[in-house]
């Protein structure tokens, strides 16, 4: 398991079950993560550190998206309905199929379902 997954799962557990943790637990975990990251930089393990950071980034983005939030800025996503022309073009028919697109009103990020 990637270390990034382990950190993310611990953070997630604290956020999801705050009654099971002490007030300082979140801060202690963050401290541990930062110290670990700084050590890796010092030991020139940049590639490994990058892998961990990217894993955490992805985990957060997926979690936001699953909650209908923008993966980039956490804003509530809006759903737009558009006609899908591209897919039907080679059939030589009109654009009749409707597709929904999730879009962020804040940063402009969008996702075609
Ligand atoms: Zn956004």
GROMACS .gro file of N, CA, C and O and ligand atoms in nm:
model
  453
    1UNK      N    1   0.085  -0.120   0.000
    1UNK     CA    2   0.000   0.000   0.000
    1UNK      C    3   0.088   0.125   0.000
    1UNK      O    4   0.183   0.134   0.077
    2UNK      N    5   0.059   0.216  -0.089
    2UNK     CA    6   0.129   0.345  -0.095
    2UNK      C    7   0.113   0.419   0.039
    2UNK      O    8   0.005   0.419   0.098
    3UNK      N    9   0.222   0.478   0.086
    3UNK     CA   10   0.218   0.554   0.212
    3UNK      C   11   0.113   0.666   0.206
    3UNK      O   12   0.054   0.702   0.307
    4UNK      N   13   0.092   0.721   0.085
    4UNK     CA   14  -0.009   0.825   0.067
    4UNK      C   15  -0.148   0.774   0.103
    4UNK      O   16  -0.228   0.845   0.163
    5UNK      N   17  -0.176   0.648   0.067
    5UNK     CA   18  -0.305   0.587   0.103
    5UNK      C   19  -0.320   0.576   0.253
    5UNK      O   20  -0.427   0.602   0.308
    6UNK      N   21  -0.209   0.535   0.318
    6UNK     CA   22  -0.214   0.517   0.463
    6UNK      C   23  -0.244   0.649   0.533
    6UNK      O   24  -0.333   0.658   0.617
    7UNK      N   25  -0.171   0.755   0.492
    7UNK     CA   26  -0.196   0.888   0.549
    7UNK      C   27  -0.340   0.932   0.523
    7UNK      O   28  -0.410   0.978   0.613
    8UNK      N   29  -0.383   0.917   0.397
    8UNK     CA   30  -0.518   0.963   0.364
    8UNK      C   31  -0.622   0.887   0.445
    8UNK      O   32  -0.716   0.947   0.496
    9UNK      N   33  -0.605   0.755   0.457
    9UNK     CA   34  -0.703   0.675   0.532
    9UNK      C   35  -0.708   0.716   0.679
    9UNK      O   36  -0.815   0.719   0.739
   10UNK      N   37  -0.592   0.749   0.735
   10UNK     CA   38  -0.591   0.795   0.875
   10UNK      C   39  -0.661   0.930   0.890
   10UNK      O   40  -0.740   0.951   0.982
   11UNK      N   41  -0.633   1.021   0.797
   11UNK     CA   42  -0.701   1.152   0.799
   11UNK      C   43  -0.852   1.133   0.785
   11UNK      O   44  -0.931   1.193   0.858
   12UNK      N   45  -0.891   1.049   0.689
   12UNK     CA   46  -1.032   1.024   0.661
   12UNK      C   47  -1.100   0.967   0.785
   12UNK      O   48  -1.211   1.006   0.820
   13UNK      N   49  -1.032   0.875   0.853
   13UNK     CA   50  -1.087   0.812   0.971
   13UNK      C   51  -1.112   0.916   1.081
   13UNK      O   52  -1.215   0.913   1.149
   14UNK      N   53  -1.020   1.010   1.096
   14UNK     CA   54  -1.035   1.114   1.197
   14UNK      C   55  -1.154   1.205   1.163
   14UNK      O   56  -1.236   1.238   1.247
   15UNK      N   57  -1.165   1.242   1.033
   15UNK     CA   58  -1.275   1.330   0.992
   15UNK      C   59  -1.410   1.260   1.005
   15UNK      O   60  -1.511   1.323   1.041
   16UNK      N   61  -1.413   1.131   0.974
   16UNK     CA   62  -1.540   1.058   0.974
   16UNK      C   63  -1.584   1.014   1.113
   16UNK      O   64  -1.702   0.990   1.136
   17UNK      N   65  -1.488   0.999   1.204
   17UNK     CA   66  -1.522   0.952   1.340
   17UNK      C   67  -1.459   1.043   1.445
   17UNK      O   68  -1.378   0.997   1.527
   18UNK      N   69  -1.496   1.171   1.443
   18UNK     CA   70  -1.429   1.266   1.535
   18UNK      C   71  -1.448   1.228   1.681
   18UNK      O   72  -1.363   1.261   1.765
   19UNK      N   73  -1.557   1.155   1.715
   19UNK     CA   74  -1.583   1.121   1.855
   19UNK      C   75  -1.484   1.016   1.907
   19UNK      O   76  -1.471   0.997   2.027
   20UNK      N   77  -1.413   0.949   1.815
   20UNK     CA   78  -1.320   0.844   1.857
   20UNK      C   79  -1.177   0.896   1.874
   20UNK      O   80  -1.086   0.822   1.908
   21UNK      N   81  -1.159   1.025   1.848
   21UNK     CA   82  -1.022   1.078   1.853
   21UNK      C   83  -1.009   1.192   1.951
   21UNK      O   84  -1.108   1.260   1.983
   22UNK      N   85  -0.887   1.214   1.993
   22UNK     CA   86  -0.859   1.328   2.080
   22UNK      C   87  -0.846   1.453   1.994
   22UNK      O   88  -0.820   1.445   1.874
   23UNK      N   89  -0.860   1.566   2.057
   23UNK     CA   90  -0.856   1.693   1.986
   23UNK      C   91  -0.727   1.711   1.906
   23UNK      O   92  -0.726   1.766   1.798
   24UNK      N   93  -0.617   1.661   1.962
   24UNK     CA   94  -0.486   1.681   1.900
   24UNK      C   95  -0.452   1.578   1.793
   24UNK      O   96  -0.351   1.591   1.724
   25UNK      N   97  -0.531   1.474   1.778
   25UNK     CA   98  -0.494   1.365   1.689
   25UNK      C   99  -0.473   1.410   1.545
   25UNK      O  100  -0.380   1.366   1.478
   26UNK      N  101  -0.561   1.498   1.496
   26UNK     CA  102  -0.548   1.547   1.359
   26UNK      C  103  -0.420   1.624   1.340
   26UNK      O  104  -0.348   1.606   1.241
   27UNK      N  105  -0.391   1.708   1.437
   27UNK     CA  106  -0.269   1.789   1.431
   27UNK      C  107  -0.144   1.701   1.442
   27UNK      O  108  -0.046   1.721   1.370
   28UNK      N  109  -0.150   1.600   1.528
   28UNK     CA  110  -0.037   1.508   1.542
   28UNK      C  111  -0.011   1.432   1.413
   28UNK      O  112   0.104   1.412   1.374
   29UNK      N  113  -0.118   1.391   1.347
   29UNK     CA  114  -0.103   1.319   1.222
   29UNK      C  115  -0.043   1.410   1.114
   29UNK      O  116   0.045   1.370   1.038
   30UNK      N  117  -0.090   1.535   1.111
   30UNK     CA  118  -0.036   1.631   1.015
   30UNK      C  119   0.113   1.655   1.042
   30UNK      O  120   0.194   1.660   0.948
   31UNK      N  121   0.147   1.665   1.169
   31UNK     CA  122   0.288   1.685   1.206
   31UNK      C  123   0.374   1.568   1.160
   31UNK      O  124   0.480   1.586   1.102
   32UNK      N  125   0.324   1.448   1.185
   32UNK     CA  126   0.394   1.326   1.145
   32UNK      C  127   0.414   1.325   0.992
   32UNK      O  128   0.522   1.292   0.942
   33UNK      N  129   0.310   1.362   0.920
   33UNK     CA  130   0.315   1.365   0.775
   33UNK      C  131   0.418   1.467   0.725
   33UNK      O  132   0.499   1.438   0.636
   34UNK      N  133   0.416   1.587   0.784
   34UNK     CA  134   0.510   1.692   0.744
   34UNK      C  135   0.654   1.651   0.776
   34UNK      O  136   0.744   1.666   0.693
   35UNK      N  137   0.675   1.598   0.896
   35UNK     CA  138   0.809   1.553   0.935
   35UNK      C  139   0.861   1.445   0.841
   35UNK      O  140   0.975   1.448   0.795
   36UNK      N  141   0.773   1.349   0.812
   36UNK     CA  142   0.806   1.242   0.720
   36UNK      C  143   0.844   1.298   0.582
   36UNK      O  144   0.943   1.256   0.521
   37UNK      N  145   0.765   1.394   0.535
   37UNK     CA  146   0.790   1.455   0.403
   37UNK      C  147   0.924   1.528   0.401
   37UNK      O  148   1.001   1.517   0.305
   38UNK      N  149   0.952   1.604   0.507
   38UNK     CA  150   1.078   1.678   0.515
   38UNK      C  151   1.198   1.583   0.519
   38UNK      O  152   1.299   1.607   0.453
   39UNK      N  153   1.184   1.473   0.591
   39UNK     CA  154   1.291   1.373   0.596
   39UNK      C  155   1.317   1.315   0.458
   39UNK      O  156   1.432   1.294   0.419
   40UNK      N  157   1.210   1.288   0.386
   40UNK     CA  158   1.225   1.231   0.253
   40UNK      C  159   1.295   1.330   0.160
   40UNK      O  160   1.377   1.290   0.076
   41UNK      N  161   1.264   1.459   0.175
   41UNK     CA  162   1.331   1.561   0.094
   41UNK      C  163   1.480   1.564   0.126
   41UNK      O  164   1.564   1.572   0.038
   42UNK      N  165   1.509   1.557   0.255
   42UNK     CA  166   1.646   1.563   0.300
   42UNK      C  167   1.727   1.443   0.250
   42UNK      O  168   1.844   1.455   0.216
   43UNK      N  169   1.660   1.328   0.243
   43UNK     CA  170   1.726   1.207   0.195
   43UNK      C  171   1.715   1.193   0.043
   43UNK      O  172   1.742   1.088  -0.013
   44UNK      N  173   1.671   1.301  -0.019
   44UNK     CA  174   1.658   1.306  -0.164
   44UNK      C  175   1.568   1.196  -0.222
   44UNK      O  176   1.596   1.141  -0.327
   45UNK      N  177   1.461   1.166  -0.148
   45UNK     CA  178   1.363   1.068  -0.198
   45UNK      C  179   1.247   1.142  -0.263
   45UNK      O  180   1.131   1.123  -0.229
   46UNK      N  181   1.283   1.230  -0.357
   46UNK     CA  182   1.181   1.317  -0.416
   46UNK      C  183   1.076   1.238  -0.495
   46UNK      O  184   0.959   1.272  -0.493
   47UNK      N  185   1.121   1.136  -0.564
   47UNK     CA  186   1.025   1.059  -0.646
   47UNK      C  187   0.922   0.989  -0.558
   47UNK      O  188   0.803   0.990  -0.590
   48UNK      N  189   0.970   0.931  -0.449
   48UNK     CA  190   0.879   0.862  -0.356
   48UNK      C  191   0.783   0.962  -0.291
   48UNK      O  192   0.663   0.936  -0.279
   49UNK      N  193   0.835   1.077  -0.252
   49UNK     CA  194   0.752   1.180  -0.191
   49UNK      C  195   0.645   1.228  -0.288
   49UNK      O  196   0.529   1.246  -0.252
   50UNK      N  197   0.686   1.246  -0.414
   50UNK     CA  198   0.591   1.291  -0.516
   50UNK      C  199   0.478   1.189  -0.533
   50UNK      O  200   0.361   1.225  -0.546
   51UNK      N  201   0.515   1.060  -0.530
   51UNK     CA  202   0.416   0.954  -0.542
   51UNK      C  203   0.314   0.961  -0.428
   51UNK      O  204   0.193   0.946  -0.449
   52UNK      N  205   0.364   0.985  -0.307
   52UNK     CA  206   0.277   0.993  -0.189
   52UNK      C  207   0.182   1.113  -0.200
   52UNK      O  208   0.062   1.102  -0.178
   53UNK      N  209   0.240   1.229  -0.238
   53UNK     CA  210   0.159   1.351  -0.248
   53UNK      C  211   0.053   1.338  -0.357
   53UNK      O  212  -0.061   1.379  -0.338
   54UNK      N  213   0.091   1.279  -0.470
   54UNK     CA  214  -0.005   1.263  -0.580
   54UNK      C  215  -0.117   1.167  -0.540
   54UNK      O  216  -0.232   1.187  -0.578
   55UNK      N  217  -0.081   1.063  -0.462
   55UNK     CA  218  -0.184   0.969  -0.417
   55UNK      C  219  -0.284   1.038  -0.327
   55UNK      O  220  -0.405   1.020  -0.340
   56UNK      N  221  -0.234   1.120  -0.234
   56UNK     CA  222  -0.324   1.192  -0.143
   56UNK      C  223  -0.412   1.288  -0.222
   56UNK      O  224  -0.533   1.297  -0.200
   57UNK      N  225  -0.351   1.359  -0.319
   57UNK     CA  226  -0.427   1.453  -0.403
   57UNK      C  227  -0.541   1.380  -0.474
   57UNK      O  228  -0.657   1.425  -0.473
   58UNK      N  229  -0.508   1.265  -0.534
   58UNK     CA  230  -0.609   1.188  -0.607
   58UNK      C  231  -0.720   1.140  -0.514
   58UNK      O  232  -0.839   1.149  -0.547
   59UNK      N  233  -0.682   1.091  -0.396
   59UNK     CA  234  -0.781   1.042  -0.300
   59UNK      C  235  -0.880   1.153  -0.262
   59UNK      O  236  -0.999   1.129  -0.250
   60UNK      N  237  -0.827   1.273  -0.242
   60UNK     CA  238  -0.913   1.385  -0.203
   60UNK      C  239  -1.005   1.424  -0.319
   60UNK      O  240  -1.125   1.448  -0.301
   61UNK      N  241  -0.949   1.425  -0.441
   61UNK     CA  242  -1.030   1.462  -0.558
   61UNK      C  243  -1.144   1.363  -0.581
   61UNK      O  244  -1.257   1.402  -0.610
   62UNK      N  245  -1.115   1.233  -0.565
   62UNK     CA  246  -1.217   1.130  -0.584
   62UNK      C  247  -1.326   1.144  -0.478
   62UNK      O  248  -1.446   1.136  -0.508
   63UNK      N  249  -1.283   1.169  -0.354
   63UNK     CA  250  -1.380   1.185  -0.246
   63UNK      C  251  -1.473   1.304  -0.270
   63UNK      O  252  -1.594   1.297  -0.251
   64UNK      N  253  -1.414   1.416  -0.314
   64UNK     CA  254  -1.495   1.535  -0.346
   64UNK      C  255  -1.594   1.505  -0.457
   64UNK      O  256  -1.712   1.539  -0.447
   65UNK      N  257  -1.544   1.443  -0.564
   65UNK     CA  258  -1.629   1.411  -0.678
   65UNK      C  259  -1.744   1.319  -0.639
   65UNK      O  260  -1.857   1.337  -0.683
   66UNK      N  261  -1.715   1.222  -0.553
   66UNK     CA  262  -1.819   1.130  -0.506
   66UNK      C  263  -1.925   1.202  -0.424
   66UNK      O  264  -2.036   1.153  -0.409
   67UNK      N  265  -1.891   1.317  -0.369
   67UNK     CA  266  -1.986   1.398  -0.291
   67UNK      C  267  -2.043   1.512  -0.374
   67UNK      O  268  -2.093   1.611  -0.319
   68UNK      N  269  -2.032   1.502  -0.508
   68UNK     CA  270  -2.079   1.607  -0.600
   68UNK      C  271  -2.014   1.742  -0.575
   68UNK      O  272  -2.078   1.847  -0.589
   69UNK      N  273  -1.889   1.738  -0.535
   69UNK     CA  274  -1.813   1.861  -0.516
   69UNK      C  275  -1.702   1.867  -0.621
   69UNK      O  276  -1.654   1.763  -0.667
   70UNK      N  277  -1.660   1.987  -0.656
   70UNK     CA  278  -1.552   2.004  -0.751
   70UNK      C  279  -1.423   1.945  -0.694
   70UNK      O  280  -1.384   1.977  -0.582
   71UNK      N  281  -1.356   1.856  -0.772
   71UNK     CA  282  -1.233   1.795  -0.721
   71UNK      C  283  -1.121   1.896  -0.699
   71UNK      O  284  -1.033   1.872  -0.617
   72UNK      N  285  -1.125   2.008  -0.769
   72UNK     CA  286  -1.016   2.105  -0.759
   72UNK      C  287  -1.037   2.208  -0.649
   72UNK      O  288  -0.941   2.251  -0.586
   73UNK      N  289  -1.163   2.255  -0.630
   73UNK     CA  290  -1.183   2.364  -0.532
   73UNK      C  291  -1.292   2.335  -0.429
   73UNK      O  292  -1.322   2.420  -0.346
   74UNK      N  293  -1.357   2.217  -0.436
   74UNK     CA  294  -1.458   2.174  -0.339
   74UNK      C  295  -1.590   2.250  -0.345
   74UNK      O  296  -1.672   2.241  -0.255
   75UNK      N  297  -1.611   2.327  -0.453
   75UNK     CA  298  -1.738   2.397  -0.471
   75UNK      C  299  -1.846   2.295  -0.513
   75UNK      O  300  -1.816   2.194  -0.576
   76UNK      N  301  -1.970   2.323  -0.479
   76UNK     CA  302  -2.082   2.238  -0.521
   76UNK      C  303  -2.092   2.238  -0.674
   76UNK      O  304  -2.095   2.345  -0.736
   77UNK      N  305  -2.097   2.119  -0.735
   77UNK     CA  306  -2.103   2.111  -0.881
   77UNK      C  307  -2.245   2.133  -0.931
   77UNK      O  308  -2.341   2.101  -0.863
   78UNK      N  309  -2.257   2.191  -1.051
   78UNK     CA  310  -2.387   2.204  -1.114
   78UNK      C  311  -2.392   2.106  -1.231
   78UNK      O  312  -2.290   2.071  -1.290
   79UNK      N  313  -2.513   2.061  -1.266
   79UNK     CA  314  -2.528   1.968  -1.377
   79UNK      C  315  -2.591   2.040  -1.495
   79UNK      O  316  -2.697   2.101  -1.484
   80UNK      N  317  -2.523   2.036  -1.608
   80UNK     CA  318  -2.573   2.095  -1.731
   80UNK      C  319  -2.614   1.983  -1.826
   80UNK      O  320  -2.553   1.878  -1.829
   81UNK      N  321  -2.717   2.008  -1.902
   81UNK     CA  322  -2.757   1.911  -2.003
   81UNK      C  323  -2.727   1.970  -2.140
   81UNK      O  324  -2.769   2.080  -2.171
   82UNK      N  325  -2.653   1.894  -2.219
   82UNK     CA  326  -2.617   1.942  -2.352
   82UNK      C  327  -2.647   1.836  -2.455
   82UNK      O  328  -2.655   1.718  -2.425
   83UNK      N  329  -2.662   1.879  -2.579
   83UNK     CA  330  -2.681   1.784  -2.688
   83UNK      C  331  -2.545   1.726  -2.726
   83UNK      O  332  -2.448   1.798  -2.741
   84UNK      N  333  -2.544   1.596  -2.743
   84UNK     CA  334  -2.419   1.529  -2.779
   84UNK      C  335  -2.412   1.510  -2.929
   84UNK      O  336  -2.474   1.422  -2.986
   85UNK      N  337  -2.337   1.596  -2.998
   85UNK     CA  338  -2.328   1.590  -3.144
   85UNK      C  339  -2.218   1.494  -3.188
   85UNK      O  340  -2.233   1.423  -3.286
   86UNK      N  341  -2.109   1.494  -3.117
   86UNK     CA  342  -1.992   1.417  -3.160
   86UNK      C  343  -2.022   1.269  -3.181
   86UNK      O  344  -1.987   1.210  -3.281
   87UNK      N  345  -2.091   1.211  -3.082
   87UNK     CA  346  -2.113   1.067  -3.087
   87UNK      C  347  -2.201   1.023  -3.204
   87UNK      O  348  -2.185   0.915  -3.257
   88UNK      N  349  -2.295   1.109  -3.242
   88UNK     CA  350  -2.393   1.069  -3.344
   88UNK      C  351  -2.351   1.114  -3.484
   88UNK      O  352  -2.416   1.079  -3.581
   89UNK      N  353  -2.243   1.186  -3.491
   89UNK     CA  354  -2.204   1.246  -3.618
   89UNK      C  355  -2.188   1.141  -3.729
   89UNK      O  356  -2.235   1.159  -3.839
   90UNK      N  357  -2.121   1.030  -3.697
   90UNK     CA  358  -2.093   0.932  -3.801
   90UNK      C  359  -2.217   0.855  -3.845
   90UNK      O  360  -2.212   0.781  -3.942
   91UNK      N  361  -2.327   0.871  -3.773
   91UNK     CA  362  -2.451   0.808  -3.819
   91UNK      C  363  -2.525   0.901  -3.916
   91UNK      O  364  -2.624   0.861  -3.977
   92UNK      N  365  -2.475   1.023  -3.930
   92UNK     CA  366  -2.538   1.118  -4.021
   92UNK      C  367  -2.673   1.167  -3.974
   92UNK      O  368  -2.753   1.215  -4.051
   93UNK      N  369  -2.698   1.156  -3.844
   93UNK     CA  370  -2.826   1.203  -3.790
   93UNK      C  371  -2.808   1.334  -3.715
   93UNK      O  372  -2.696   1.382  -3.697
   94UNK      N  373  -2.918   1.389  -3.672
   94UNK     CA  374  -2.911   1.514  -3.597
   94UNK      C  375  -2.860   1.487  -3.455
   94UNK      O  376  -2.853   1.374  -3.412
   95UNK      N  377  -2.829   1.596  -3.388
   95UNK     CA  378  -2.785   1.584  -3.250
   95UNK      C  379  -2.907   1.571  -3.160
   95UNK      O  380  -2.971   1.670  -3.128
   96UNK      N  381  -2.939   1.450  -3.122
   96UNK     CA  382  -3.058   1.432  -3.040
   96UNK      C  383  -3.029   1.380  -2.901
   96UNK      O  384  -3.108   1.396  -2.810
   97UNK      N  385  -2.918   1.313  -2.890
   97UNK     CA  386  -2.887   1.254  -2.760
   97UNK      C  387  -2.845   1.362  -2.659
   97UNK      O  388  -2.760   1.446  -2.689
   98UNK      N  389  -2.904   1.358  -2.545
   98UNK     CA  390  -2.870   1.456  -2.441
   98UNK      C  391  -2.772   1.393  -2.342
   98UNK      O  392  -2.791   1.280  -2.299
   99UNK      N  393  -2.670   1.467  -2.310
   99UNK     CA  394  -2.576   1.419  -2.209
   99UNK      C  395  -2.568   1.520  -2.096
   99UNK      O  396  -2.591   1.639  -2.117
  100UNK      N  397  -2.539   1.471  -1.978
  100UNK     CA  398  -2.525   1.566  -1.866
  100UNK      C  399  -2.377   1.587  -1.835
  100UNK      O  400  -2.297   1.494  -1.842
  101UNK      N  401  -2.347   1.710  -1.805
  101UNK     CA  402  -2.209   1.748  -1.775
  101UNK      C  403  -2.207   1.810  -1.637
  101UNK      O  404  -2.287   1.898  -1.606
  102UNK      N  405  -2.117   1.762  -1.555
  102UNK     CA  406  -2.101   1.823  -1.424
  102UNK      C  407  -1.995   1.931  -1.435
  102UNK      O  408  -1.885   1.906  -1.486
  103UNK      N  409  -2.030   2.050  -1.388
  103UNK     CA  410  -1.940   2.163  -1.404
  103UNK      C  411  -1.929   2.243  -1.275
  103UNK      O  412  -2.025   2.252  -1.198
  104UNK      N  413  -1.812   2.301  -1.254
  104UNK     CA  414  -1.791   2.383  -1.135
  104UNK      C  415  -1.815   2.530  -1.169
  104UNK      O  416  -1.753   2.584  -1.259
  105UNK      N  417  -1.908   2.595  -1.096
  105UNK     CA  418  -1.935   2.737  -1.122
  105UNK      C  419  -1.822   2.828  -1.074
  105UNK      O  420  -1.814   2.944  -1.112
  106UNK      N  421  -1.735   2.775  -0.992
  106UNK     CA  422  -1.627   2.856  -0.935
  106UNK      C  423  -1.502   2.858  -1.023
  106UNK      O  424  -1.457   2.965  -1.064
  107UNK      N  425  -1.447   2.739  -1.054
  107UNK     CA  426  -1.319   2.737  -1.126
  107UNK      C  427  -1.332   2.689  -1.271
  107UNK      O  428  -1.234   2.691  -1.346
  108UNK      N  429  -1.452   2.644  -1.310
  108UNK     CA  430  -1.473   2.606  -1.449
  108UNK      C  431  -1.440   2.461  -1.481
  108UNK      O  432  -1.456   2.416  -1.594
  109UNK      N  433  -1.397   2.383  -1.382
  109UNK     CA  434  -1.368   2.243  -1.403
  109UNK      C  435  -1.495   2.173  -1.451
  109UNK      O  436  -1.605   2.204  -1.406
  110UNK      N  437  -1.484   2.079  -1.546
  110UNK     CA  438  -1.604   2.005  -1.586
  110UNK      C  439  -1.577   1.860  -1.618
  110UNK      O  440  -1.464   1.821  -1.650
  111UNK      N  441  -1.681   1.781  -1.609
  111UNK     CA  442  -1.669   1.637  -1.627
  111UNK      C  443  -1.789   1.585  -1.705
  111UNK      O  444  -1.903   1.611  -1.670
  112UNK      N  445  -1.762   1.513  -1.813
  112UNK     CA  446  -1.869   1.452  -1.893
  112UNK      C  447  -1.899   1.315  -1.837
  112UNK      O  448  -1.812   1.230  -1.834
  113UNK      N  449  -2.021   1.293  -1.796
  113UNK     CA  450  -2.060   1.161  -1.741
  113UNK      C  451  -2.062   1.055  -1.850
  113UNK      O  452  -2.102   1.081  -1.959
  114LIG    ZN1  453  -1.394   2.417  -0.893
   0.00000   0.00000   0.00000
